[in-house]
């Protein structure tokens, strides 16, 4: 019988436990969230005359964890309604529910004896065959399983989520000595396909893979910071995006993690290491221990290495001076190597510029890199099966763009090892074997396929799963059909093509529209259908704002008219061709990006898609069909067939408000709530599977016998509806909520969505609304205040309220 997880239980309702429960609810799995019974009443409970016997008190801790899911930012839930899938309880009254579930996840305190006592309770209530896992970040899986039954040990393993569970991709899977391999395979597959994670198989060693290497890197950074006398803000400037790491870099990351948590992980590693040199590295510096004593433990305490301070100029971020342990205004890092690295085009160039520079900043980066790379190469086969697992764990768990071995390739293995030898370092056997075999990189690529170096002097092909389509690899394999400066058309195989945006930030310009027309023609002739998708940082941030502003400042109104007309032309070409089109949005999908999504018959969106028609922020309204489409989609929601016609005004008003207030969805699921997506559109939880899922949807539509949509007509709310919308806008203006220019923009949107100067109930076509939309767009872009907003967005990257 095929194993399935239909219901789960999470034991422990702290930040991590509640977050895991929330993510299970995100993917539709009902979950019990249990925690201990409180031993004392709160002041509020006493005032309400509650007792320790009342259920609301006994479930208080689990309920608090569930409630937190509705308040935390970033939001742990795709949709707040998902919280209804979580049922709270406690360890004394509700352990019997463990007999109902298919997966039990322990997320209690990181203490071996506490965990073992929890598992003793679990064993008394679970049914045979139920999977039990620990979310431990470093306690031994085998030690936790001691004393349990054969069936328990067979179904027991580690599943280490990273915080926050919704957003961080890594899920470490750690089998014990007695874990059934079939259970391991199931959890690897379930983690990837149902939970949307990057699953990495780890060995049962202290801190597993990501925390082992990542914490080592943080410790090295702390020690090198002290040795070189750098400040925390200088170190963060050197270890953030410039080296392919998150904006939080090193010390902001420690603040987010929490210094108390971090010290626990470091001490855990130190206590379990048998290597004296390793113990020295994992020794927490005294200044960190002082910070923990003072409860300066980071973001959750309001201060750590950084602190937000109110000044006469507003809020400022101050940094901790490690010499005085006092906060001072942040300083800008000034290193020639850093400036040169920022100017370099590719990440490998940036890394080489920094590590081989000649100033204190480059010395810091080199020293940290050197020790982390040597450590990773020394420990790789102790903690993992291959270098790929190590690289993936660090990329998915810590947000590195390149893992340790990819980093080594980027800076040059031969050159860096030569320098390491000069500095008296011992080179690990894996690296010696690589160089002795005449090879100079850990990874090799051949026609888009990757192989990784392994012990024995051989390269082994990196597994290529069918669900992970790689557009760059397809191009290397000769699958490029056409391209220009802003877009490309790629053969995905099986008769499906992909229209990929390649412009900076995937912004929409004439070159992208030109390729859209080419794609329509090519797909009509030679393909079964088209996916609109890419693998950039975000799907599309909208039109090329700089180009549009330049045309407006030069008063090239005819050019701007042609830009909008060309967008409409490309939309018609894709919308009405005799082949199915599926859009695959992800990440930021804003303005024109949403309008591109609207060109498609169906949408396969990533769970992490943030859609929004945000044009009002730059003084415009959606001019590429977005206003029209939101109106038509609103009218689709109006019930039909009743004895009394349903008033369509509330549906139009809701869509109007969504555009006028520039609402952006917090997830793909939320985009359905806001009306940006239809209920029939699909969501991919694993972003790596997005293009594959979109391709399968195209093929399914083709098999079912695709026919293009017919042009649509609707009955508009007309002049009376416009008057009501306009009255609401005026009321907001009089109340001081919006400016005069906001009022003008909102009025233009209201005019278009009402259908213009026609009586209520007039039947109009899509082309008619598109023409109204275009005219309103052109009228707004001619105004000085809209041009000021566009300029401000380009220079400050935030909206101007003028």
mmCIF file of C-alpha atoms in Angstrom, residues 512-659:
data_model
loop_
_atom_site.group_PDB
_atom_site.id
_atom_site.type_symbol
_atom_site.label_atom_id
_atom_site.label_comp_id
_atom_site.label_asym_id
_atom_site.label_seq_id
_atom_site.Cartn_x
_atom_site.Cartn_y
_atom_site.Cartn_z
ATOM 1 C CA UNK A 512 10.193 41.620 -24.886
ATOM 2 C CA UNK A 513 6.994 42.495 -26.779
ATOM 3 C CA UNK A 514 8.725 41.731 -30.066
ATOM 4 C CA UNK A 515 9.716 38.280 -28.794
ATOM 5 C CA UNK A 516 6.152 37.668 -27.576
ATOM 6 C CA UNK A 517 4.897 38.167 -31.146
ATOM 7 C CA UNK A 518 7.644 35.886 -32.469
ATOM 8 C CA UNK A 519 6.710 33.279 -29.871
ATOM 9 C CA UNK A 520 3.051 33.359 -30.916
ATOM 10 C CA UNK A 521 3.986 32.787 -34.550
ATOM 11 C CA UNK A 522 6.546 30.052 -33.811
ATOM 12 C CA UNK A 523 4.355 28.151 -31.347
ATOM 13 C CA UNK A 524 1.367 28.250 -33.704
ATOM 14 C CA UNK A 525 3.476 26.533 -36.380
ATOM 15 C CA UNK A 526 5.691 24.105 -34.496
ATOM 16 C CA UNK A 527 4.599 23.532 -30.876
ATOM 17 C CA UNK A 528 1.733 22.178 -28.822
ATOM 18 C CA UNK A 529 1.764 25.146 -26.449
ATOM 19 C CA UNK A 530 3.723 27.816 -24.592
ATOM 20 C CA UNK A 531 4.901 28.477 -21.049
ATOM 21 C CA UNK A 532 5.695 32.083 -20.068
ATOM 22 C CA UNK A 533 8.325 31.746 -17.358
ATOM 23 C CA UNK A 534 11.901 32.360 -16.337
ATOM 24 C CA UNK A 535 14.379 31.622 -13.568
ATOM 25 C CA UNK A 536 15.449 35.117 -12.590
ATOM 26 C CA UNK A 537 15.284 36.622 -9.132
ATOM 27 C CA UNK A 538 11.658 37.647 -9.770
ATOM 28 C CA UNK A 539 9.170 36.886 -12.540
ATOM 29 C CA UNK A 540 8.706 40.486 -13.710
ATOM 30 C CA UNK A 541 8.766 43.848 -11.939
ATOM 31 C CA UNK A 542 6.731 45.637 -14.611
ATOM 32 C CA UNK A 543 7.436 47.875 -17.564
ATOM 33 C CA UNK A 544 10.763 49.522 -18.253
ATOM 34 C CA UNK A 545 10.038 52.610 -16.155
ATOM 35 C CA UNK A 546 13.179 54.492 -17.174
ATOM 36 C CA UNK A 547 12.316 54.138 -20.864
ATOM 37 C CA UNK A 548 8.710 55.277 -20.307
ATOM 38 C CA UNK A 549 9.825 58.296 -18.244
ATOM 39 C CA UNK A 550 12.378 59.316 -20.856
ATOM 40 C CA UNK A 551 9.717 59.248 -23.572
ATOM 41 C CA UNK A 552 7.347 61.248 -21.358
ATOM 42 C CA UNK A 553 9.965 63.884 -20.514
ATOM 43 C CA UNK A 554 10.705 64.250 -24.231
ATOM 44 C CA UNK A 555 6.936 64.450 -24.870
ATOM 45 C CA UNK A 556 7.093 61.527 -27.275
ATOM 46 C CA UNK A 557 3.411 60.799 -26.821
ATOM 47 C CA UNK A 558 3.165 58.911 -30.097
ATOM 48 C CA UNK A 559 5.954 56.555 -28.928
ATOM 49 C CA UNK A 560 4.156 55.924 -25.636
ATOM 50 C CA UNK A 561 0.895 55.328 -27.498
ATOM 51 C CA UNK A 562 2.731 52.791 -29.671
ATOM 52 C CA UNK A 563 4.241 51.102 -26.583
ATOM 53 C CA UNK A 564 0.791 50.452 -25.108
ATOM 54 C CA UNK A 565 -0.616 49.478 -28.512
ATOM 55 C CA UNK A 566 2.247 47.003 -29.027
ATOM 56 C CA UNK A 567 1.560 45.451 -25.625
ATOM 57 C CA UNK A 568 -2.088 44.999 -26.590
ATOM 58 C CA UNK A 569 -1.024 43.539 -29.951
ATOM 59 C CA UNK A 570 1.294 41.009 -28.255
ATOM 60 C CA UNK A 571 -1.463 40.156 -25.795
ATOM 61 C CA UNK A 572 -3.935 39.468 -28.599
ATOM 62 C CA UNK A 573 -1.380 37.353 -30.492
ATOM 63 C CA UNK A 574 -0.819 35.099 -27.477
ATOM 64 C CA UNK A 575 -4.378 35.173 -26.173
ATOM 65 C CA UNK A 576 -6.119 34.087 -29.321
ATOM 66 C CA UNK A 577 -3.640 31.707 -30.945
ATOM 67 C CA UNK A 578 -4.731 28.096 -31.357
ATOM 68 C CA UNK A 579 -2.307 26.812 -28.731
ATOM 69 C CA UNK A 580 -2.598 26.836 -24.922
ATOM 70 C CA UNK A 581 -0.534 29.357 -22.975
ATOM 71 C CA UNK A 582 0.357 28.929 -19.286
ATOM 72 C CA UNK A 583 2.065 31.657 -17.240
ATOM 73 C CA UNK A 584 4.424 30.570 -14.433
ATOM 74 C CA UNK A 585 4.885 33.572 -12.112
ATOM 75 C CA UNK A 586 6.984 33.565 -8.939
ATOM 76 C CA UNK A 587 8.496 36.111 -6.574
ATOM 77 C CA UNK A 588 7.709 39.753 -7.335
ATOM 78 C CA UNK A 589 5.165 39.866 -10.154
ATOM 79 C CA UNK A 590 4.207 43.508 -10.321
ATOM 80 C CA UNK A 591 2.435 45.879 -12.669
ATOM 81 C CA UNK A 592 3.142 44.743 -16.214
ATOM 82 C CA UNK A 593 4.223 41.396 -14.776
ATOM 83 C CA UNK A 594 0.627 40.769 -13.682
ATOM 84 C CA UNK A 595 -0.561 41.879 -17.119
ATOM 85 C CA UNK A 596 1.756 39.293 -18.697
ATOM 86 C CA UNK A 597 0.156 36.656 -16.467
ATOM 87 C CA UNK A 598 -3.216 37.812 -17.800
ATOM 88 C CA UNK A 599 -2.132 36.943 -21.369
ATOM 89 C CA UNK A 600 -2.251 33.265 -20.475
ATOM 90 C CA UNK A 601 -5.152 30.801 -20.559
ATOM 91 C CA UNK A 602 -4.122 29.334 -17.213
ATOM 92 C CA UNK A 603 -1.639 30.139 -14.454
ATOM 93 C CA UNK A 604 0.733 27.815 -12.601
ATOM 94 C CA UNK A 605 1.988 30.127 -9.849
ATOM 95 C CA UNK A 606 4.652 29.509 -7.255
ATOM 96 C CA UNK A 607 3.360 29.447 -3.683
ATOM 97 C CA UNK A 608 5.748 32.345 -3.106
ATOM 98 C CA UNK A 609 4.311 34.713 -5.709
ATOM 99 C CA UNK A 610 3.662 38.321 -4.757
ATOM 100 C CA UNK A 611 1.300 39.711 -7.389
ATOM 101 C CA UNK A 612 0.175 43.308 -7.467
ATOM 102 C CA UNK A 613 -1.007 45.973 -9.879
ATOM 103 C CA UNK A 614 1.054 48.707 -8.231
ATOM 104 C CA UNK A 615 1.054 51.370 -10.950
ATOM 105 C CA UNK A 616 -0.580 53.979 -8.695
ATOM 106 C CA UNK A 617 2.758 54.108 -6.848
ATOM 107 C CA UNK A 618 4.288 55.730 -9.941
ATOM 108 C CA UNK A 619 1.242 57.852 -10.729
ATOM 109 C CA UNK A 620 -0.303 55.590 -13.351
ATOM 110 C CA UNK A 621 -3.000 52.987 -13.778
ATOM 111 C CA UNK A 622 -2.417 49.532 -15.264
ATOM 112 C CA UNK A 623 -2.231 50.320 -18.996
ATOM 113 C CA UNK A 624 -1.359 46.972 -20.540
ATOM 114 C CA UNK A 625 -4.741 45.361 -20.010
ATOM 115 C CA UNK A 626 -4.544 45.025 -16.222
ATOM 116 C CA UNK A 627 -7.415 47.414 -15.445
ATOM 117 C CA UNK A 628 -9.558 45.802 -18.120
ATOM 118 C CA UNK A 629 -8.810 42.285 -16.963
ATOM 119 C CA UNK A 630 -9.526 43.021 -13.292
ATOM 120 C CA UNK A 631 -12.898 44.442 -14.388
ATOM 121 C CA UNK A 632 -13.750 41.401 -16.498
ATOM 122 C CA UNK A 633 -12.633 39.005 -13.772
ATOM 123 C CA UNK A 634 -14.750 40.891 -11.239
ATOM 124 C CA UNK A 635 -17.770 40.448 -13.499
ATOM 125 C CA UNK A 636 -17.056 36.716 -13.750
ATOM 126 C CA UNK A 637 -17.777 36.534 -10.005
ATOM 127 C CA UNK A 638 -21.285 37.988 -10.304
ATOM 128 C CA UNK A 639 -23.801 35.144 -9.804
ATOM 129 C CA UNK A 640 -26.133 34.499 -12.711
ATOM 130 C CA UNK A 641 -29.448 32.743 -13.205
ATOM 131 C CA UNK A 642 -31.379 34.001 -10.180
ATOM 132 C CA UNK A 643 -34.895 35.454 -10.379
ATOM 133 C CA UNK A 644 -33.527 38.834 -9.266
ATOM 134 C CA UNK A 645 -30.397 40.178 -11.032
ATOM 135 C CA UNK A 646 -27.413 40.540 -8.685
ATOM 136 C CA UNK A 647 -25.981 44.040 -8.326
ATOM 137 C CA UNK A 648 -22.506 43.970 -9.914
ATOM 138 C CA UNK A 649 -21.323 47.184 -8.246
ATOM 139 C CA UNK A 650 -19.800 45.534 -5.106
ATOM 140 C CA UNK A 651 -17.738 43.198 -7.298
ATOM 141 C CA UNK A 652 -16.423 46.073 -9.417
ATOM 142 C CA UNK A 653 -15.805 48.196 -6.306
ATOM 143 C CA UNK A 654 -13.672 45.442 -4.762
ATOM 144 C CA UNK A 655 -11.543 45.153 -7.913
ATOM 145 C CA UNK A 656 -11.278 48.954 -8.066
ATOM 146 C CA UNK A 657 -10.051 49.079 -4.473
ATOM 147 C CA UNK A 658 -7.436 46.383 -5.179
ATOM 148 C CA UNK A 659 -5.919 48.456 -7.999
#
